[in-house]
Coordinates of C-alpha atoms in Angstrom, one line a residue:
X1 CA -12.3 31.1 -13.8
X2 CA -13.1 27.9 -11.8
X3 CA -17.1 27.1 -10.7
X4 CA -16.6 26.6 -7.0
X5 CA -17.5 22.8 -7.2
X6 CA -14.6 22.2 -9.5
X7 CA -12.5 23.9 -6.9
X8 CA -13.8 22.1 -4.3
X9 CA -13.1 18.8 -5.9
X10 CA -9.6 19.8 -7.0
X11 CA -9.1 20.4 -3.3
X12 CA -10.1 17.2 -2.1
X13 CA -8.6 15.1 -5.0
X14 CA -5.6 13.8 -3.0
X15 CA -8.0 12.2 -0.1
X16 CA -11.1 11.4 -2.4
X17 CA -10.6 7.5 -2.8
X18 CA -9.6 7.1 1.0
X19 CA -12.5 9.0 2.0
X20 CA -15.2 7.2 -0.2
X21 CA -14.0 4.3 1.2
X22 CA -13.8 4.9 4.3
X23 CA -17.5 7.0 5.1
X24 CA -18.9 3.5 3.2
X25 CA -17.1 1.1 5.2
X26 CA -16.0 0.3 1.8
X27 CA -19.5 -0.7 0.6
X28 CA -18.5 1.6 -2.6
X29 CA -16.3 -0.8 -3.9
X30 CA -18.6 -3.9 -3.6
X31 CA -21.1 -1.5 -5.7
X32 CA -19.0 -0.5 -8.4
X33 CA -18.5 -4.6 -9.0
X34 CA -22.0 -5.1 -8.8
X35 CA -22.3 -2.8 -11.6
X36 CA -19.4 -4.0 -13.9
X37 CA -20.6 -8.0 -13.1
X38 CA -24.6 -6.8 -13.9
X39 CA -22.8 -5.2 -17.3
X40 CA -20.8 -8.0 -18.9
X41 CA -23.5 -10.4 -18.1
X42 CA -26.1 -8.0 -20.0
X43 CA -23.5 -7.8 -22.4
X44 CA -22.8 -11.2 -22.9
X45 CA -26.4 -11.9 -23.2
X46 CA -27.3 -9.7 -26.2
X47 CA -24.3 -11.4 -27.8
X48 CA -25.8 -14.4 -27.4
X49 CA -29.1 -13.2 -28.3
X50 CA -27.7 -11.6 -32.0
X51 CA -25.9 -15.2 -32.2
X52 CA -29.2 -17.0 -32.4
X53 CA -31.0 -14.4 -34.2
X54 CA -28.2 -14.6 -36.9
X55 CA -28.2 -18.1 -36.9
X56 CA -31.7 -18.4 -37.4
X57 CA -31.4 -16.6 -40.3
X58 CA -29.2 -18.5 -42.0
X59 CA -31.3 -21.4 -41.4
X60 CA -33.9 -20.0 -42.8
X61 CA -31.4 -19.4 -46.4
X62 CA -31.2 -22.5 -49.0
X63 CA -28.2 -23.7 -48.5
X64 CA -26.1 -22.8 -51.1
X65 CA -26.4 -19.0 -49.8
X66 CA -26.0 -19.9 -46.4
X67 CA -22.5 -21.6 -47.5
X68 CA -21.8 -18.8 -49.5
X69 CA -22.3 -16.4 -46.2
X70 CA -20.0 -18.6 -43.8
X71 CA -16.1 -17.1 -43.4
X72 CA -13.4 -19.5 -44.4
X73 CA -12.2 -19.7 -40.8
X74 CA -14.3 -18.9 -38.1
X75 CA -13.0 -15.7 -36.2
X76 CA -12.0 -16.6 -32.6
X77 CA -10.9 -13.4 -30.6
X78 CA -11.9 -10.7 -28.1
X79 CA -15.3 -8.6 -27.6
X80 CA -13.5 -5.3 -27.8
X81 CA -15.6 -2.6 -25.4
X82 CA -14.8 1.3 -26.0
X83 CA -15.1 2.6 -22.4
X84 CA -16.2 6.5 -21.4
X85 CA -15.6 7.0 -17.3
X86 CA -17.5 9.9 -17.5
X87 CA -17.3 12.1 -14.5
X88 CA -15.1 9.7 -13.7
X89 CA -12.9 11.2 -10.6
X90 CA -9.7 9.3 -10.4
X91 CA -10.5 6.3 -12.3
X92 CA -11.9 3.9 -9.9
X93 CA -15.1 2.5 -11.9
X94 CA -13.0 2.2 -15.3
X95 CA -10.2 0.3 -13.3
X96 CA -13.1 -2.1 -11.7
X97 CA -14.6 -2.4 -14.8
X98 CA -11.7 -3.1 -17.1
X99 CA -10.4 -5.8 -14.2
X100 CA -14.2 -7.4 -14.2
X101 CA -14.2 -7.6 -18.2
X102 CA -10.9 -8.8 -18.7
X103 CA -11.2 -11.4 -16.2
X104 CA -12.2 -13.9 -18.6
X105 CA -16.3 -14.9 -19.4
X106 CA -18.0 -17.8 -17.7
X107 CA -20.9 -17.4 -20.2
X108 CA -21.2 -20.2 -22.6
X109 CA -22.9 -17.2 -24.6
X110 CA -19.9 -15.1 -24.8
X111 CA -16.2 -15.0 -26.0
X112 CA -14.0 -13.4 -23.5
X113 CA -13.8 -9.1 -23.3
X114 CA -11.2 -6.7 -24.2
X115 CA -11.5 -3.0 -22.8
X116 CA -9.7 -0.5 -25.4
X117 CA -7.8 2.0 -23.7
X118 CA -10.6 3.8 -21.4
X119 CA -10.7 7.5 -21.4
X120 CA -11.9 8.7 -18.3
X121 CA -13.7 12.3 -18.3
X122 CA -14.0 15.1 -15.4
X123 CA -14.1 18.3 -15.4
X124 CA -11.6 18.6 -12.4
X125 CA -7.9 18.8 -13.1
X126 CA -6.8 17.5 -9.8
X127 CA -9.0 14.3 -9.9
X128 CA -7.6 13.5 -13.0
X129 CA -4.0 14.1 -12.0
X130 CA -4.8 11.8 -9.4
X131 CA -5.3 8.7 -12.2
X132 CA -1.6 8.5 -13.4
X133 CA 0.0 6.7 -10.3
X134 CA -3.1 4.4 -10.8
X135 CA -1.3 3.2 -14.2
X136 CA -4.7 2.5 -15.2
X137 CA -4.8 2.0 -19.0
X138 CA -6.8 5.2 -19.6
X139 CA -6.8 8.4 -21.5
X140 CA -7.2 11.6 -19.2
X141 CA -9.7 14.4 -20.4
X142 CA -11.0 17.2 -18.9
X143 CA -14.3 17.9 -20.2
X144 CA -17.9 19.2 -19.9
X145 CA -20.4 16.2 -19.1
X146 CA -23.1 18.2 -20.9
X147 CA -20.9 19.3 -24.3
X148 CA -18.3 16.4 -24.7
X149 CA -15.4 16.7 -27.7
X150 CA -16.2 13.1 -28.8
X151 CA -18.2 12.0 -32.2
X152 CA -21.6 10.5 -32.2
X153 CA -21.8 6.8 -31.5
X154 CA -18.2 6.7 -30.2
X155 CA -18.4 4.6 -27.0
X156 CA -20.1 0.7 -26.2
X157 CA -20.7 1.7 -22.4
X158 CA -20.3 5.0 -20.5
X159 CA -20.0 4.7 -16.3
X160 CA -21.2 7.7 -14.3
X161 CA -19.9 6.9 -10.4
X162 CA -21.5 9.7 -7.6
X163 CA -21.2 12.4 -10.5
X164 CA -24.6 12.5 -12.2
X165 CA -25.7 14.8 -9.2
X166 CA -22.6 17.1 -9.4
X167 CA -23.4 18.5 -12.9
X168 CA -26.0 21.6 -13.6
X169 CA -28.2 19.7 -15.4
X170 CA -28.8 16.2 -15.5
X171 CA -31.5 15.9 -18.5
X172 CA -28.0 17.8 -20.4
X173 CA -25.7 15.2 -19.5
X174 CA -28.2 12.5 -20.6
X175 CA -28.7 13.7 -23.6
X176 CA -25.2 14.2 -24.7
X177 CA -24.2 10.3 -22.8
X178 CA -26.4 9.1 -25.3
X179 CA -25.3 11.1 -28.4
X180 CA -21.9 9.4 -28.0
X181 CA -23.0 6.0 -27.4
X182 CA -23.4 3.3 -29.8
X183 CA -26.7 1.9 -30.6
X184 CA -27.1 -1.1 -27.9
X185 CA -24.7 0.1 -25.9
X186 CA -24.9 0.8 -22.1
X187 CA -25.2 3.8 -19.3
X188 CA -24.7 2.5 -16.0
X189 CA -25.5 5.4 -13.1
X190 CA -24.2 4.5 -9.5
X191 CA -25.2 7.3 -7.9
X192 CA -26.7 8.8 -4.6
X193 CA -30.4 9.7 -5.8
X194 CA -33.0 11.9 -3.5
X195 CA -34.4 10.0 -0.3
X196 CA -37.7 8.9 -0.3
X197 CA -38.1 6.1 2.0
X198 CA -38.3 6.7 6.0
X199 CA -34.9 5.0 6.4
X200 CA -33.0 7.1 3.7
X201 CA -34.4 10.2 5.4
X202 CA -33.7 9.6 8.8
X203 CA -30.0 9.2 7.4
X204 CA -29.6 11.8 4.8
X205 CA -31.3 14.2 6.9
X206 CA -30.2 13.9 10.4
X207 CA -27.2 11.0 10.4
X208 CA -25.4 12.4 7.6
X209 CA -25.4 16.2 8.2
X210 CA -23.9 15.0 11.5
X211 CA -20.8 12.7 10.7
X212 CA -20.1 13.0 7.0
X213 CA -19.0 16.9 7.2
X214 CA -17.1 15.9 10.7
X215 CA -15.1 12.9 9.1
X216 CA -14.2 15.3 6.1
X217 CA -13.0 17.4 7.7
X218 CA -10.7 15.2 10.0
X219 CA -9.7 13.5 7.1
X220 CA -9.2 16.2 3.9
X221 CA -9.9 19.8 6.5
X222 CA -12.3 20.1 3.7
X223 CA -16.0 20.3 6.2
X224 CA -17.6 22.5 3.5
X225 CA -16.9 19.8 0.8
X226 CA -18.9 17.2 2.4
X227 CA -21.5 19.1 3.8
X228 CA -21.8 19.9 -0.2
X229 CA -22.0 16.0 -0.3
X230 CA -25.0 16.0 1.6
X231 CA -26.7 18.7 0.5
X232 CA -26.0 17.9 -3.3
X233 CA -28.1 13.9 -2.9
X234 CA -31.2 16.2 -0.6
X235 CA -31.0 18.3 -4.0
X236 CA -31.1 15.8 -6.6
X237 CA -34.2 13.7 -8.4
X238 CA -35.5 10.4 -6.8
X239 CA -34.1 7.6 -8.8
X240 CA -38.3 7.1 -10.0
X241 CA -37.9 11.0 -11.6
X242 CA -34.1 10.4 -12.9
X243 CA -35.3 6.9 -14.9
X244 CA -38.6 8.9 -16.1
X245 CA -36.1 11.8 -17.1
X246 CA -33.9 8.8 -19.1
X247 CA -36.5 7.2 -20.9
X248 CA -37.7 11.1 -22.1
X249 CA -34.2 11.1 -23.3
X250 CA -34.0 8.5 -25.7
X251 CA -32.7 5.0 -23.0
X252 CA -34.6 2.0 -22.8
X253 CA -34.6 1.5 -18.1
X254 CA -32.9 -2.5 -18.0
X255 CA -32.5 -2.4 -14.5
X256 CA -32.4 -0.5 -11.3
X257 CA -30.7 -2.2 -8.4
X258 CA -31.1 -0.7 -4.3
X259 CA -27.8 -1.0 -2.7
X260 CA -28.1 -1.2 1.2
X261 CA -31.5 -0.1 1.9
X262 CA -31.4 2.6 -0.9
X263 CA -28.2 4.3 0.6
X264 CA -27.1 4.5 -3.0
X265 CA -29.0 2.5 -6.5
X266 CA -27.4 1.2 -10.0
X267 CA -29.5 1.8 -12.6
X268 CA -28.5 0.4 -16.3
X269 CA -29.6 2.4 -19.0
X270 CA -29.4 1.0 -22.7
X271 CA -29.3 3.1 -25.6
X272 CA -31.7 1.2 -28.6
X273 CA -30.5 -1.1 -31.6
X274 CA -33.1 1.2 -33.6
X275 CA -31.5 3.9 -32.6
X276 CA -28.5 3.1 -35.0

């Protein structure tokens, strides 16, 4: 039988892009590049950083070892990134991200990225089916963000867009996002975290409750869906408690970024090279 909040996101599937969009004046788009940009610099940068650690290294070796260590042609190529979308919807954050990656790198630190086929994981049905007219290079799977069929170690970066909130527990889906990624790899949460601040209150608690269930309802004759919406980012941590809950969970915090007075906050989570 379906939990009522899979239900009520299969029933809004069809009007879920147009809608996020639109009750952000499209600010959602400009935050899931933020996100992808922040990520392949990050990225690019601990390339750069094993470079020179590997190159002091062989320095350091008399140099008939370090010859000995050197390929006979130096290998020129793509950083290949294994991509988890994990309550990922209808694909929009592994679509950003795969066209922000593949772009090309202007880091002098970096060869260009390649983004394997992404799989993008939900536990709605009707999100997902809403990712094929997308032609997004992307595997499908329904799942359970807290008990995921995927080996240990298995992705470089997992995204989590507005869905961290949505499952039963948070510390859960932590917990199993970093079981299946690699050691050095990266969790990056756009999310809607608990008001704190006088502005955010004011606007979750009396702006929100009044136009968000409204537009819904115009828009998808969903209203209880997006009073859920509201009610669901009251509910959840403070992005302080959810980075506290991460680094209890194993992730080194790399960065937290405030998007538009704290309507909504990035925050990149890295899983440690020790941790291999």
């Amino acid at each position: 039988m379906k939990s009522p909040v899979r239900k009520m996101f299969d029933g809004i599937a069809s009007r879920y892009d147009f809608l996020n969009h639109f009750l952000s004046c499209y600010q959602d788009v400009l935050w899931r590049r933020y996100c992808c940009k922040s990520l392949k610099k990050m990225m690019a940068a601990d390339m750069f950083t094993e470079k020179s650690q590997a190159d002091e290294s062989r320095d350091e070796m008399p140099l008939e070892k370090s010859i000995s260590k050197m390929p006979l042609e130096m290998p020129r190529g793509l950083n290949k990134v294994r991509l988890l979308d994990l309550c990922g919807g209808t694909g929009d954050f592994a679509n950003t991200f795969r066209k922000i990656f593949e772009s090309g790198c202007k880091c002098e630190s970096a060869r260009d990225f390649v983004v394997d086929p992404a799989v993008i994981g939900d536990f709605s049905y009707g999100m997902l089916a809403e990712v094929k007219p997308k032609k997004i290079d992307a595997h499908a799977v329904q799942l359970d963000a807290m008990k995921m069929p995927f080996a240990e170690g298995q992705f470089d970066v997992i995204l989590n867009g507005f869905g961290m909130r949505n499952v039963p527990d948070a510390r859960g889906a932590l917990l199993e996002s970093y079981r299946v990624l690699d050691a050095g790899g990266y969790l990056c949460v756009l999310e809607f975290f608990s008001p704190r601040n006088l502005f955010n209150k004011f606007f979750y608690k009396v702006l929100a409750p009044l136009f968000i269930p409204v537009m819904g309802a115009f828009f998808s004759g969903k209203r209880d869906a997006y009073e859920y919406l509201v009610n669901s980012i009251i509910r959840f941590l403070p992005v302080d408690a959810f980075c506290k809950m991460a680094e209890e969970c194993g992730f080194e915090v790399k960065k937290v970024k405030m998007f538009d007075g704290g309507i909504s906050f990035g925050v990149f989570l890295r899983k440690p090279e020790s941790a291999a």
